[in-house]
Coordinates of C-alpha atoms in Angstrom, one line a residue:
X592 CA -17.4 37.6 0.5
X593 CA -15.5 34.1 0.5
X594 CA -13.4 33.7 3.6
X595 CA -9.6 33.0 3.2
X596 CA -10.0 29.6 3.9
X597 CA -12.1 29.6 0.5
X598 CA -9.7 31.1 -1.6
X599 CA -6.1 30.1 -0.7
X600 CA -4.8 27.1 -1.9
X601 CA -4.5 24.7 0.6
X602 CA -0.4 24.5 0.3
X603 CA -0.6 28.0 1.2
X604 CA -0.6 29.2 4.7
X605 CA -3.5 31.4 5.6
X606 CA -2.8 34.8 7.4
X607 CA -1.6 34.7 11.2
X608 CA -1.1 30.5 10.5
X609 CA 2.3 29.7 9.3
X610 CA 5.3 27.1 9.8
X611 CA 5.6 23.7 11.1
X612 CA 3.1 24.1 13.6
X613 CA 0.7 24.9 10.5
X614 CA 1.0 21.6 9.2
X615 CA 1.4 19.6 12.4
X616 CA -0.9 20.4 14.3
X617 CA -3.7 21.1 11.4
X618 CA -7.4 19.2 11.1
X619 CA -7.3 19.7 7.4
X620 CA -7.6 16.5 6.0
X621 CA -5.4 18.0 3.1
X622 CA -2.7 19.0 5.0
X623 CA -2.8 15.0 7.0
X624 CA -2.8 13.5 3.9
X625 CA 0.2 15.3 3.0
X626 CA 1.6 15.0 6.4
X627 CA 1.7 11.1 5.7
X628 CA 2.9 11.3 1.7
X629 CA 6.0 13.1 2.8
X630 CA 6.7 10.2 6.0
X631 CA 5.5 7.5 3.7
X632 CA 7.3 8.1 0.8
X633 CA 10.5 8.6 3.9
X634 CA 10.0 4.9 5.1
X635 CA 9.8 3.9 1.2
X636 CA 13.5 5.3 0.2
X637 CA 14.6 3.8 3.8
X638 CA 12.9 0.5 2.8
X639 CA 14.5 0.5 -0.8
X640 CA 17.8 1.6 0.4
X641 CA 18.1 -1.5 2.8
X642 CA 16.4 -3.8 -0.2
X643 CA 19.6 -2.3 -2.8
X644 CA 22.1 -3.1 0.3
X645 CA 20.6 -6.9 0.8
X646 CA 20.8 -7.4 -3.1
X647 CA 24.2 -6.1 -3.3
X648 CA 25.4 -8.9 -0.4
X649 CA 23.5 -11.3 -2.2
X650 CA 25.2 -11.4 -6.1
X651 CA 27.9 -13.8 -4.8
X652 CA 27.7 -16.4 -2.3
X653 CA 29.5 -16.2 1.4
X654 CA 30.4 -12.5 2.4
X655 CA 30.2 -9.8 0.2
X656 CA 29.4 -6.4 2.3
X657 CA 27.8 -7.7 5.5
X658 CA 27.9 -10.7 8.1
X659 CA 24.8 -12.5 9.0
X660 CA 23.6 -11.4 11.4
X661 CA 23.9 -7.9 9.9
X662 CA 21.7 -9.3 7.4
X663 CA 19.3 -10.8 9.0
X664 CA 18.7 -7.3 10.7
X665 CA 18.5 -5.9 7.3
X666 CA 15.7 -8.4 6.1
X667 CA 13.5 -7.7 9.2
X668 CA 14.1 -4.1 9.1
X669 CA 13.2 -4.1 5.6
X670 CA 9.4 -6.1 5.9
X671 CA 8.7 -3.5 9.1
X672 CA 9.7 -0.5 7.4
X673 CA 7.6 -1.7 3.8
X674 CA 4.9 -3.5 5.1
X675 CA 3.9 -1.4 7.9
X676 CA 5.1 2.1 7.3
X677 CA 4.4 2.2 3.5
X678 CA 2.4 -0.3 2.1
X679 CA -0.1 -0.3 4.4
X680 CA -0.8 3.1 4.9
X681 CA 0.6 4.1 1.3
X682 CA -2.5 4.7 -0.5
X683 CA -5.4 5.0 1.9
X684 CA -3.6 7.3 4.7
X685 CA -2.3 9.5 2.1
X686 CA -4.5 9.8 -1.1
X687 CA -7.2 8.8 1.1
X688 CA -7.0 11.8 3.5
X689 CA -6.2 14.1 1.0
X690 CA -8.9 13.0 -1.5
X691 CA -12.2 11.1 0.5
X692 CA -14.2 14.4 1.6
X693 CA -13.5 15.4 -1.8
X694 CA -15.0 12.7 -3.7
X695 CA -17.7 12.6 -1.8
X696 CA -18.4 16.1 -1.5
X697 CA -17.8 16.7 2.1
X698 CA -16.0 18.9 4.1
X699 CA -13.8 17.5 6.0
X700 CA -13.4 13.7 7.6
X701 CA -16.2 12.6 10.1
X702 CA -13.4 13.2 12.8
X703 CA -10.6 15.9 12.7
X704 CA -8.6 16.0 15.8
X705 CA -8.7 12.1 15.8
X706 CA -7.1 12.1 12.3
X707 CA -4.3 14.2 13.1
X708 CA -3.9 12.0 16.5
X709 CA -4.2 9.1 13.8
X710 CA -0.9 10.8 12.0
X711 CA 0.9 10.9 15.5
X712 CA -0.1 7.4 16.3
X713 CA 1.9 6.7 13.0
X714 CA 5.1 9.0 13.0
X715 CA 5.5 7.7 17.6
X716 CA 5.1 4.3 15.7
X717 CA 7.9 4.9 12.8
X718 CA 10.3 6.5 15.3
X719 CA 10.1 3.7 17.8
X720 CA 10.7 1.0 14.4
X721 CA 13.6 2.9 13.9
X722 CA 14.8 3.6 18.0
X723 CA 14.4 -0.7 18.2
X724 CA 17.7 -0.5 15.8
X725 CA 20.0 1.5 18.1
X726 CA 18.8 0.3 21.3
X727 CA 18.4 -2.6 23.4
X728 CA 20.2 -5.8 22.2
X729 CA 20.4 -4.7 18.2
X730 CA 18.4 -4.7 15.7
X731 CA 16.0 -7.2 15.5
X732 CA 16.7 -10.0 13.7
X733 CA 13.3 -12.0 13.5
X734 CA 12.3 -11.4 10.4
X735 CA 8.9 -8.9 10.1
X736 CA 6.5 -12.0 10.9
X737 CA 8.1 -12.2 14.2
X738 CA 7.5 -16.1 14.3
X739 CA 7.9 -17.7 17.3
X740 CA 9.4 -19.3 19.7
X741 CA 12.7 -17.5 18.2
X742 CA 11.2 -13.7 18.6
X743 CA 10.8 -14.8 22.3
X744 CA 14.4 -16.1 23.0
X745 CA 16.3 -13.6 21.0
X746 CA 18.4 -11.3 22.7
X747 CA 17.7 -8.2 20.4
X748 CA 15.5 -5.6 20.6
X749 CA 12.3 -7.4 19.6
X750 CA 10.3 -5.9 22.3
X751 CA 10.6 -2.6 21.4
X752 CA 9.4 -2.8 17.5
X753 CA 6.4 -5.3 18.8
X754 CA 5.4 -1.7 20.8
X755 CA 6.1 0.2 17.7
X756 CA 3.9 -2.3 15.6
X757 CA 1.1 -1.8 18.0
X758 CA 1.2 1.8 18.3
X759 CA 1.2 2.1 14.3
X760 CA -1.8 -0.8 14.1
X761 CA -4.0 1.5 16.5
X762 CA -3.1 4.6 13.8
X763 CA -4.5 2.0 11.2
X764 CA -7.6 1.3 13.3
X765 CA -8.5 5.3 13.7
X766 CA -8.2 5.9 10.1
X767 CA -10.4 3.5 9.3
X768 CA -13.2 4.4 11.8
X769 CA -13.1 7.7 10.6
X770 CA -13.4 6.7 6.9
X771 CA -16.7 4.6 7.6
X772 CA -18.0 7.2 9.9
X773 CA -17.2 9.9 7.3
X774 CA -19.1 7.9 3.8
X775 CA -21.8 7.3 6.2
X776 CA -22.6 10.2 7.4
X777 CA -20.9 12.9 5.3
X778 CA -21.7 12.4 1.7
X779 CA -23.3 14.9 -0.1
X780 CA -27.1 14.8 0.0
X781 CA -27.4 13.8 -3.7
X782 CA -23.8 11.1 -3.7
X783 CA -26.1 8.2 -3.5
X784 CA -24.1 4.9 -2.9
X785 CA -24.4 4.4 -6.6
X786 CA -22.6 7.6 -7.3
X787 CA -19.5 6.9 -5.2
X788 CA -15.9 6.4 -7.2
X789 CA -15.0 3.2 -7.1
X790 CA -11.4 4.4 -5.3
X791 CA -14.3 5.3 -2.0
X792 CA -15.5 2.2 -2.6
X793 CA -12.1 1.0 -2.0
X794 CA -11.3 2.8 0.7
X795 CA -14.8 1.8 2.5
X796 CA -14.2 -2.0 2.1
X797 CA -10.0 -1.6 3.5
X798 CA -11.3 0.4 6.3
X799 CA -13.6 -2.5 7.4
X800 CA -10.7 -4.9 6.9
X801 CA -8.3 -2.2 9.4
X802 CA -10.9 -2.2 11.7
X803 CA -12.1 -5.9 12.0
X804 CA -8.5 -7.3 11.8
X805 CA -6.0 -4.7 13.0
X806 CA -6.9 -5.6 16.1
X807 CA -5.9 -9.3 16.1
X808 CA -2.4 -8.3 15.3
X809 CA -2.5 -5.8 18.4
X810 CA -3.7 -8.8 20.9
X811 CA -1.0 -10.8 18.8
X812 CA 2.1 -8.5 19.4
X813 CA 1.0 -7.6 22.9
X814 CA 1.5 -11.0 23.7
X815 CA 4.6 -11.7 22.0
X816 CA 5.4 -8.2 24.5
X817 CA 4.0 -10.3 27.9
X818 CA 5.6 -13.0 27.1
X819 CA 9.1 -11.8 26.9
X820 CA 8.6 -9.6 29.5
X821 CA 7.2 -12.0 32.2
X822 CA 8.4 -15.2 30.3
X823 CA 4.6 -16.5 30.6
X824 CA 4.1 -19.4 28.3
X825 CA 2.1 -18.3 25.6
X826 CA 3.2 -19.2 22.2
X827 CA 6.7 -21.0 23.4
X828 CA 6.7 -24.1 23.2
X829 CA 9.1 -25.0 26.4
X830 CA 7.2 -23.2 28.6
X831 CA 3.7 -24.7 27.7
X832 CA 3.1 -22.5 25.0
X833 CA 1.5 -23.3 21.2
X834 CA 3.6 -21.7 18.5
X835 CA 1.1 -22.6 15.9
X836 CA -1.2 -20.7 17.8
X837 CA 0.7 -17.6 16.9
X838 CA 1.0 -18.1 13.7
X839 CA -3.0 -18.3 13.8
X840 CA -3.1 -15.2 15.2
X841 CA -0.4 -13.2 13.3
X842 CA -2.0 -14.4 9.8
X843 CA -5.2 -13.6 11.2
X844 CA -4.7 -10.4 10.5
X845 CA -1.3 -10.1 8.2
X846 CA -3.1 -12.3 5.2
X847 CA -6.4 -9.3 5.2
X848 CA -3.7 -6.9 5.6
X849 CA -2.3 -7.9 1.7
X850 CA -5.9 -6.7 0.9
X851 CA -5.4 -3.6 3.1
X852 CA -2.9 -3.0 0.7
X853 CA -3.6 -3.8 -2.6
X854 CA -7.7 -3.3 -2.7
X855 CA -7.0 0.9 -2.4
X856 CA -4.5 0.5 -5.5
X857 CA -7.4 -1.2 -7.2
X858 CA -9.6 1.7 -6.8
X859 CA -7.2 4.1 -8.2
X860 CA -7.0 1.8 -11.2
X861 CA -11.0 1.9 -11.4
X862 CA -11.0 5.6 -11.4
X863 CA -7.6 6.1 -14.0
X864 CA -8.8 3.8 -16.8
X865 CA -12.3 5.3 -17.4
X866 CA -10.9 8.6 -17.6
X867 CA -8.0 8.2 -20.0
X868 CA -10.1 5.2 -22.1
X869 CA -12.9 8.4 -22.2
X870 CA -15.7 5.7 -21.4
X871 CA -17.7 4.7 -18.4
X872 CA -16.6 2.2 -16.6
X873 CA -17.2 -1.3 -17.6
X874 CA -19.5 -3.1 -14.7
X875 CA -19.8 -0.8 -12.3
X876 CA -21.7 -2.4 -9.9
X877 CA -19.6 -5.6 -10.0
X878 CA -16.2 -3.3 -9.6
X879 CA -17.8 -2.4 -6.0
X880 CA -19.2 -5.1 -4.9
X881 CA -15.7 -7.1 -5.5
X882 CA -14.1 -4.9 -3.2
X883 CA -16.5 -5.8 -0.5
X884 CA -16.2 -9.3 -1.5
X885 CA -12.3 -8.9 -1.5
X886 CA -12.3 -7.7 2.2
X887 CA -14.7 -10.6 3.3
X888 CA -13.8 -13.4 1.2
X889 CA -9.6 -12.3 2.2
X890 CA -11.1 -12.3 5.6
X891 CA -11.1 -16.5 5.6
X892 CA -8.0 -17.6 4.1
X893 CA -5.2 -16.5 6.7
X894 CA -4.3 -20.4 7.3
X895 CA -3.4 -21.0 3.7
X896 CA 0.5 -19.6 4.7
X897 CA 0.5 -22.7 7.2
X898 CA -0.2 -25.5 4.9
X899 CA 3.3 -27.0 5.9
X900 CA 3.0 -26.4 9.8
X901 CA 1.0 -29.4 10.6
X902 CA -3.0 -28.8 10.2
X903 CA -5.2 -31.4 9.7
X904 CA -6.2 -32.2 5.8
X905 CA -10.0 -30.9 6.0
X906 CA -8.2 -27.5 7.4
X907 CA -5.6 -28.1 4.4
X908 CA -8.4 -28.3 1.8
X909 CA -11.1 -25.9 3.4
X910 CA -8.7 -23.2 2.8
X911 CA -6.8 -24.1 0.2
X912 CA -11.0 -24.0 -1.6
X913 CA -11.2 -20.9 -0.1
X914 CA -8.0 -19.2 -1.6
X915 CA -9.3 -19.9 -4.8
X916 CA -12.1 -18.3 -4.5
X917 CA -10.9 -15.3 -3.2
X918 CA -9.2 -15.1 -6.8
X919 CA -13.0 -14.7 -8.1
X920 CA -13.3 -11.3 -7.8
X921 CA -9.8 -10.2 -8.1
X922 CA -10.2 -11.6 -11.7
X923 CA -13.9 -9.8 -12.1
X924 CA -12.0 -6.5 -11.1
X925 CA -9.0 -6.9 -14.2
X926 CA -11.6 -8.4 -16.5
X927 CA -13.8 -5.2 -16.1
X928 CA -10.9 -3.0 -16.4
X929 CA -9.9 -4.7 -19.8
X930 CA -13.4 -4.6 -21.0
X931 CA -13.6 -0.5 -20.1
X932 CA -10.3 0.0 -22.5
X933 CA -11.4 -2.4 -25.5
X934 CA -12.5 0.6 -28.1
X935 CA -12.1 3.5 -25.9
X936 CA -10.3 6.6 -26.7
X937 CA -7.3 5.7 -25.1
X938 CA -4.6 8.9 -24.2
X939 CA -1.7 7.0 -22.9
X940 CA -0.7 9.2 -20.0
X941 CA 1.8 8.7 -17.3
X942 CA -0.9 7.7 -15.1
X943 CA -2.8 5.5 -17.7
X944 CA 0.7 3.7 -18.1
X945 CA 1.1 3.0 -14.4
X946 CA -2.1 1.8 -14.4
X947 CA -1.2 -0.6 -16.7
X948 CA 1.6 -1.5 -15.3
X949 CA -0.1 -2.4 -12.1
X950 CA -2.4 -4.8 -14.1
X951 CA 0.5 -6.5 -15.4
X952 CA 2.4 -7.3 -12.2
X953 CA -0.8 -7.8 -10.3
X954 CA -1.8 -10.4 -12.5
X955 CA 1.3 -12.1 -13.1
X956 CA 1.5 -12.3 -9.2
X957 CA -2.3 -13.3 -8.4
X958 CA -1.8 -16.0 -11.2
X959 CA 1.5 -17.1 -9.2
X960 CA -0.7 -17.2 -6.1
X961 CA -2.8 -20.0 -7.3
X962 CA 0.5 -21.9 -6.9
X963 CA 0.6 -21.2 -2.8
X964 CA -3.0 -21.3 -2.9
X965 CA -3.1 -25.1 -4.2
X966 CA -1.8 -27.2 -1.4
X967 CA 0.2 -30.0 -3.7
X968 CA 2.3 -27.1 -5.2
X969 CA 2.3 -25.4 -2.1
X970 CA 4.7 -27.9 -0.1
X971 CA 7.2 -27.8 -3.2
X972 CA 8.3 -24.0 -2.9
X973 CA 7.1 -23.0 0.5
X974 CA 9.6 -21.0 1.8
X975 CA 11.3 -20.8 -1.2
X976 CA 12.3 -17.4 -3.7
X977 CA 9.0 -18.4 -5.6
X978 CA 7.2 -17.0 -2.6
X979 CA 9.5 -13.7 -2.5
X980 CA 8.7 -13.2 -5.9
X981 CA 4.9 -13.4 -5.9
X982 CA 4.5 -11.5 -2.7
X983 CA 6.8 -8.5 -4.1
X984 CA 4.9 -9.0 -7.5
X985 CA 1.4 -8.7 -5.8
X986 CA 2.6 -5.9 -3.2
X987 CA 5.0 -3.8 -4.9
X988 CA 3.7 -4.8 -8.6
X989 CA 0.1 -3.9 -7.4
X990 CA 0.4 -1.3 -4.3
X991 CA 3.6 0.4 -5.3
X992 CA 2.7 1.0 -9.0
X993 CA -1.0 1.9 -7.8
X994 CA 0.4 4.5 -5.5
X995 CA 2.9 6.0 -8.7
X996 CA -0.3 5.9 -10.8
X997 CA -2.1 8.1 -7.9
X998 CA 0.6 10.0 -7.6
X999 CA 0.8 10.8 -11.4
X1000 CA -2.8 11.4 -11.5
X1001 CA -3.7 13.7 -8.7
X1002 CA 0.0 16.0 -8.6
X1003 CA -1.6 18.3 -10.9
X1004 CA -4.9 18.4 -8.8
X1005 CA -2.4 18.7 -5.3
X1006 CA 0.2 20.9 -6.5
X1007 CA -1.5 23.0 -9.1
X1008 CA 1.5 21.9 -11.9
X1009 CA 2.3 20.0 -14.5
X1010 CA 5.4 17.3 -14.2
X1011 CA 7.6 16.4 -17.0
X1012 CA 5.7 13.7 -19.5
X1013 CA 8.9 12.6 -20.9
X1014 CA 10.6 12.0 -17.9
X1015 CA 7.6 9.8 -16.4
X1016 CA 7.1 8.1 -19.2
X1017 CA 10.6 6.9 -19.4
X1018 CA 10.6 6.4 -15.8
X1019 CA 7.9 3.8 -16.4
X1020 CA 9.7 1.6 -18.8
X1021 CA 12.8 2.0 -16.3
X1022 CA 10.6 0.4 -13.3
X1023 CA 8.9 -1.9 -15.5
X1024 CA 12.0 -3.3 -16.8
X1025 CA 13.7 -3.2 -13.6
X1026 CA 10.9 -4.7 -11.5
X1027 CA 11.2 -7.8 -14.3
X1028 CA 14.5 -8.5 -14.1
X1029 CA 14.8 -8.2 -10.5
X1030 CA 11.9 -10.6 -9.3
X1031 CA 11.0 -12.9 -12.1
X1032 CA 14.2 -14.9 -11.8
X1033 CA 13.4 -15.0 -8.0
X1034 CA 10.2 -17.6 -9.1
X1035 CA 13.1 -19.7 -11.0
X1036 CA 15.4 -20.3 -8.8
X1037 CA 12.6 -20.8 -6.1
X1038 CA 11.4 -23.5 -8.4
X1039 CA 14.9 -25.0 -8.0
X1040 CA 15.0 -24.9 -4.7
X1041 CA 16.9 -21.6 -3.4
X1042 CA 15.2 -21.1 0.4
X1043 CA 14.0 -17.6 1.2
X1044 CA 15.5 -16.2 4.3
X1045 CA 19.0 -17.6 3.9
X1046 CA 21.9 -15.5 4.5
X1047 CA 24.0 -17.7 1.8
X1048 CA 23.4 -19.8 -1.2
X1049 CA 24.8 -22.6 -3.2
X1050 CA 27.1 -21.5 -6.4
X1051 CA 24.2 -22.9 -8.5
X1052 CA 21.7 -20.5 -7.5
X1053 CA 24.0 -17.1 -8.4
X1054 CA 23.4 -16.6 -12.0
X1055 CA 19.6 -15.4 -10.8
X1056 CA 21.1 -13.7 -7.9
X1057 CA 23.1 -11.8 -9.8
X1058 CA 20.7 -10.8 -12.8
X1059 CA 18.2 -10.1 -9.7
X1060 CA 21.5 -7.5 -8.0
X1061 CA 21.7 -5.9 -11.8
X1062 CA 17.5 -5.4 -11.8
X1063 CA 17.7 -3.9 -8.4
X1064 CA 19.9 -0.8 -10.0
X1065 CA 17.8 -0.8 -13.5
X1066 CA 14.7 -0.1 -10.6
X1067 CA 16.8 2.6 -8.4
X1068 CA 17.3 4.5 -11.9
X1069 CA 13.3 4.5 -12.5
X1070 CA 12.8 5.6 -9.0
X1071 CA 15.2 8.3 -9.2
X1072 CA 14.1 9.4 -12.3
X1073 CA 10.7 8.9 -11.0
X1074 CA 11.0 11.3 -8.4
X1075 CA 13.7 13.6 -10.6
X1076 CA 10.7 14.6 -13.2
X1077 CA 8.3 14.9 -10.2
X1078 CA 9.8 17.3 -8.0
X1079 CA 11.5 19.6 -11.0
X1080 CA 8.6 20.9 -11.5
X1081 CA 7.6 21.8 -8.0
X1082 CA 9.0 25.8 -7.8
X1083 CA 7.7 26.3 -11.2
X1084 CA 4.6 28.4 -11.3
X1085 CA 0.9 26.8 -11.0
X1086 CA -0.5 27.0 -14.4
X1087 CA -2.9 23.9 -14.3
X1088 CA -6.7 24.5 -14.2
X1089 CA -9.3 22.7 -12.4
X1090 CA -9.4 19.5 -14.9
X1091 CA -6.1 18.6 -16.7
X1092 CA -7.2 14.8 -17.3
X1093 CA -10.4 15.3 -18.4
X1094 CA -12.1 13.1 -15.2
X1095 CA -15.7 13.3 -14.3
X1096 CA -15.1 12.6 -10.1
X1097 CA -15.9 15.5 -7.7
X1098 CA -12.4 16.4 -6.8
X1099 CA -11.7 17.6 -10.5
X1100 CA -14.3 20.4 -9.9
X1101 CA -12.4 22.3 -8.1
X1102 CA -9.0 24.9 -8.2
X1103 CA -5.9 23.1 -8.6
X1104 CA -4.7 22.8 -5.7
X1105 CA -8.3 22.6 -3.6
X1106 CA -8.4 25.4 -1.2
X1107 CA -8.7 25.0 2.9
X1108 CA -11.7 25.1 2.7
X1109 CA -14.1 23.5 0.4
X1110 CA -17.4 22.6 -0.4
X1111 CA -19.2 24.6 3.0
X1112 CA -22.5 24.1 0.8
X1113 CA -23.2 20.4 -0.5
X1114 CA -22.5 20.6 -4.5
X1115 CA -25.5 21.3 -5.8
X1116 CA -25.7 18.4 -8.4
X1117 CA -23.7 15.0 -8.4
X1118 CA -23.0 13.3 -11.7
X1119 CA -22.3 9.9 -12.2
X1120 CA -18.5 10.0 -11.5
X1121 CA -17.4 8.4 -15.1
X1122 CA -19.9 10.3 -17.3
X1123 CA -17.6 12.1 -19.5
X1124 CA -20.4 13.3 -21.6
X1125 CA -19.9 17.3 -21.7
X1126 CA -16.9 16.9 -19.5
X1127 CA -13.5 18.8 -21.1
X1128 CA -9.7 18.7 -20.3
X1129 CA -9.0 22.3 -19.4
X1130 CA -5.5 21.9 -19.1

């Protein structure tokens, strides 16, 4: 006879185990995957919130809703809270946790009690980001790459979110020990490496990049920490210190952190498109290996932000040859992905469509960073809007659409329902829109000049402004709605079998939602995950 734990959905509490405590405190890597959806998706209506409030102060120049230094408070608050409370973690800490060990046929994550410390790590790290806004001298007002020397001279409370950056970099680091531990050791006898989904593939090249670089940006803060503690001259330059040293260090890690973010949307693409194209993938073997190459090749090319801060040329043109070829297997990735819809049986599904929105965007901003990349164009709109725009196309465009598209392709796998088609479907061409008309005039008026950063602007610059202020609402609608047809559907009863898309990975073998406990006993047989031969929608 099964034990409860084999049998009760994993949303479920089993008998004598119920409440908070439940969830909190559980090993499941279920339950910790959820754990960090519901925070995540918490810092990501935070983030967007401050993002609407900056727009808002920004459709006309001088004062509109806030004072300067109000603002710049707002800007800073807004990178910490995106970059490392949602992005970062977004796809792998969530979808990871919730879905590795069942790709891979495993029970659980090489570690348990260190991935629910993990999940601590990151909620002590989120409520100190927020504390440093209350406390102290104010909110910071440094801007989320805490540059030097300012972050050391400011009065406000930049000590405090350097601890919280640290703390939620050593969550970071955890996670990704576990997930190499856990596809090293804990695969099922027959996954070979050539059986793995490409999104574990994904997830095994990020977690290299959290663990090699996430501790560069540890070292990094800590000293920014000594330093304004004991006023040793590190990075400031009046006391002896190298700023460009810290900008070394801080890209170091912050440049492979773009890859921490956007090489886990990738996968979920890679395992969407074969599924709703009802083909194999196209190049399977290149798909994964341009992950890896991603993560090393990303690895190299931190100094090409710092074209303008006085290196030598050789540096200027070593990495400026590198950037471009980091762009090598980015481009293999979409060119395979392409080649897997041309003549498939495409069902255009919410997920499918998110999917291909995240090409889109992802392209339009990889193509844009060819532009930073080169050095020539490079000095013309550094620090301009141009950059704004192609770092919120690549990030947002690639990791926020890859995290909807995983979110609209595993609910009904999580929560055992069905969400509203219609409603996701329109959200889509709501965010798509929106996205377009809040960031692409961004790259023209960085073109003409407008700085990035700036509190104020000149008259000339506030026709984009203001079409960017009108996006920003035309993206809160798609959100909203987003979200609306999402959770509707979440009291209803749970009437979705085991394989409502019709995919071929592991995950889709079992009950909707997955039980506590699952596969005790390696599965028996592993397919290749996008053989679709035999496979059926039962849903």
């Amino acid at each position: 006879m099964p034990s409860p734990g084999e049998t009760v959905p994993f949303l479920d509490p089993l008998p004598g185990r119920s409440g908070l405590t439940s969830w909190i405190f559980s090993t499941d890597h279920k339950r910790i995957g959820m754990l960090y959806l519901w925070c995540i998706l918490t810092m990501f209506a935070v983030g967007v919130v401050i993002g609407v409030l900056m727009r808002l102060e920004l459709i006309a120049p001088g004062r509109t809703i806030m004072g300067a230094q109000t603002y710049n408070a707002m800007f800073t608050l807004h990178g910490v809270v995106m970059i490392f409370l949602f992005v970062i973690p977004g796809i792998p800490a969530a979808f990871g946790n919730i879905l590795l060990p069942l790709q891979i046929g495993a029970e659980d994550v090489s570690f348990p009690r260190l991935n629910i410390f993990s999940w601590w790590l990151y909620l002590t790290g989120a409520v100190l980001a927020v504390t440093s806004l209350f406390t102290g001298g104010g909110p910071p007002d440094t801007g989320w790459t805490f540059y030097v020397p300012f972050s050391e001279r400011t009065t406000t409370n930049v000590s405090l979110a350097v601890v919280a950056v640290f703390i939620l970099g050593f969550s970071s680091i955890l996670t990704g020990l576990n997930f190499i531990t856990t596809i090293h050791r804990l695969r099922a006898p027959k996954m070979s490496w050539g059986k793995l989904p490409l999104f574990v593939w994904s997830l095994y090249a990020t977690a290299w990049i959290q663990l090699l670089a996430t501790p560069v940006l540890g070292v990094t803060v800590a000293l920014v920490f000594i330093e304004r503690l004991l006023g040793i001259g590190l990075f400031d330059p009046a006391k002896g210190g190298d700023p460009l040293l810290y900008q070394h260090l801080f890209w170091i890690y912050s440049h492979p952190a773009v890859y921490i973010m956007i090489v886990p949307a990738m996968g979920v693409v890679s395992d969407i498109i074969p599924a709703f194209a009802r083909k194999s993938i196209f190049g399977y073997k290149a798909i994964a290996v341009s992950s890896l190459a991603i993560a090393f090749a990303g690895s190299l090319v931190w100094a090409h932000h710092m074209f303008t801060s006085g290196m030598s040329d050789t540096a200027v043109l070593v990495f400026s040859f590198l950037t471009f070829v980091v762009a090598i297997p980015s481009a293999v990735k979409v060119f395979n992905w392409v080649a897997t819809l041309y003549k498939g049986s495409i069902h255009l599904e919410p997920p499918l469509l998110f999917a291909l929105g995240f090409i889109f965007l992802f392209s339009a901003g990889g193509l844009t960073g060819l532009v930073l990349g080169s050095a020539g164009t490079d000095i013309h709109v550094h620090d301009t809007y141009f950059v704004v725009a192609h770092f919120h196309y690549v990030i947002f465009g690639g990791t926020g659409f890859g995290l909807f598209a995983a979110m609209h392709f595993w609910f009904p796998k999580i929560f055992g329902r069905m969400y509203d088609r219609k409603l996701a479907n329109a959200s889509w061409y709501l965010l798509v829109g929106g996205f377009n008309m809040l960031y692409f005039p961004m790259f023209l008026i960085g073109l003409m000049g407008m700085p990035r950063r700036y509190y104020d602007y000149l008259p000339m610059y506030q026709t984009g402004h203001i079409i960017s202020t009108v996006g920003s609402w035309v993206l809160v609608a798609g959100l909203v709605t987003m979200f609306w047809g999402l959770s509707k559907c979440l009291r209803g009863p749970r009437t979705v079998g085991r394989n409502p898309w019709g995919a071929a990975t592991l995950e889709w073998t079992l009950p909707s939602p997955p039980p506590h406990l699952t596969f005790l006993d390696p599965p028996d047989e592993v397919p290749s995950p996008y053989s679709y031969a035999g496979v059926k929608r039962d849903a």
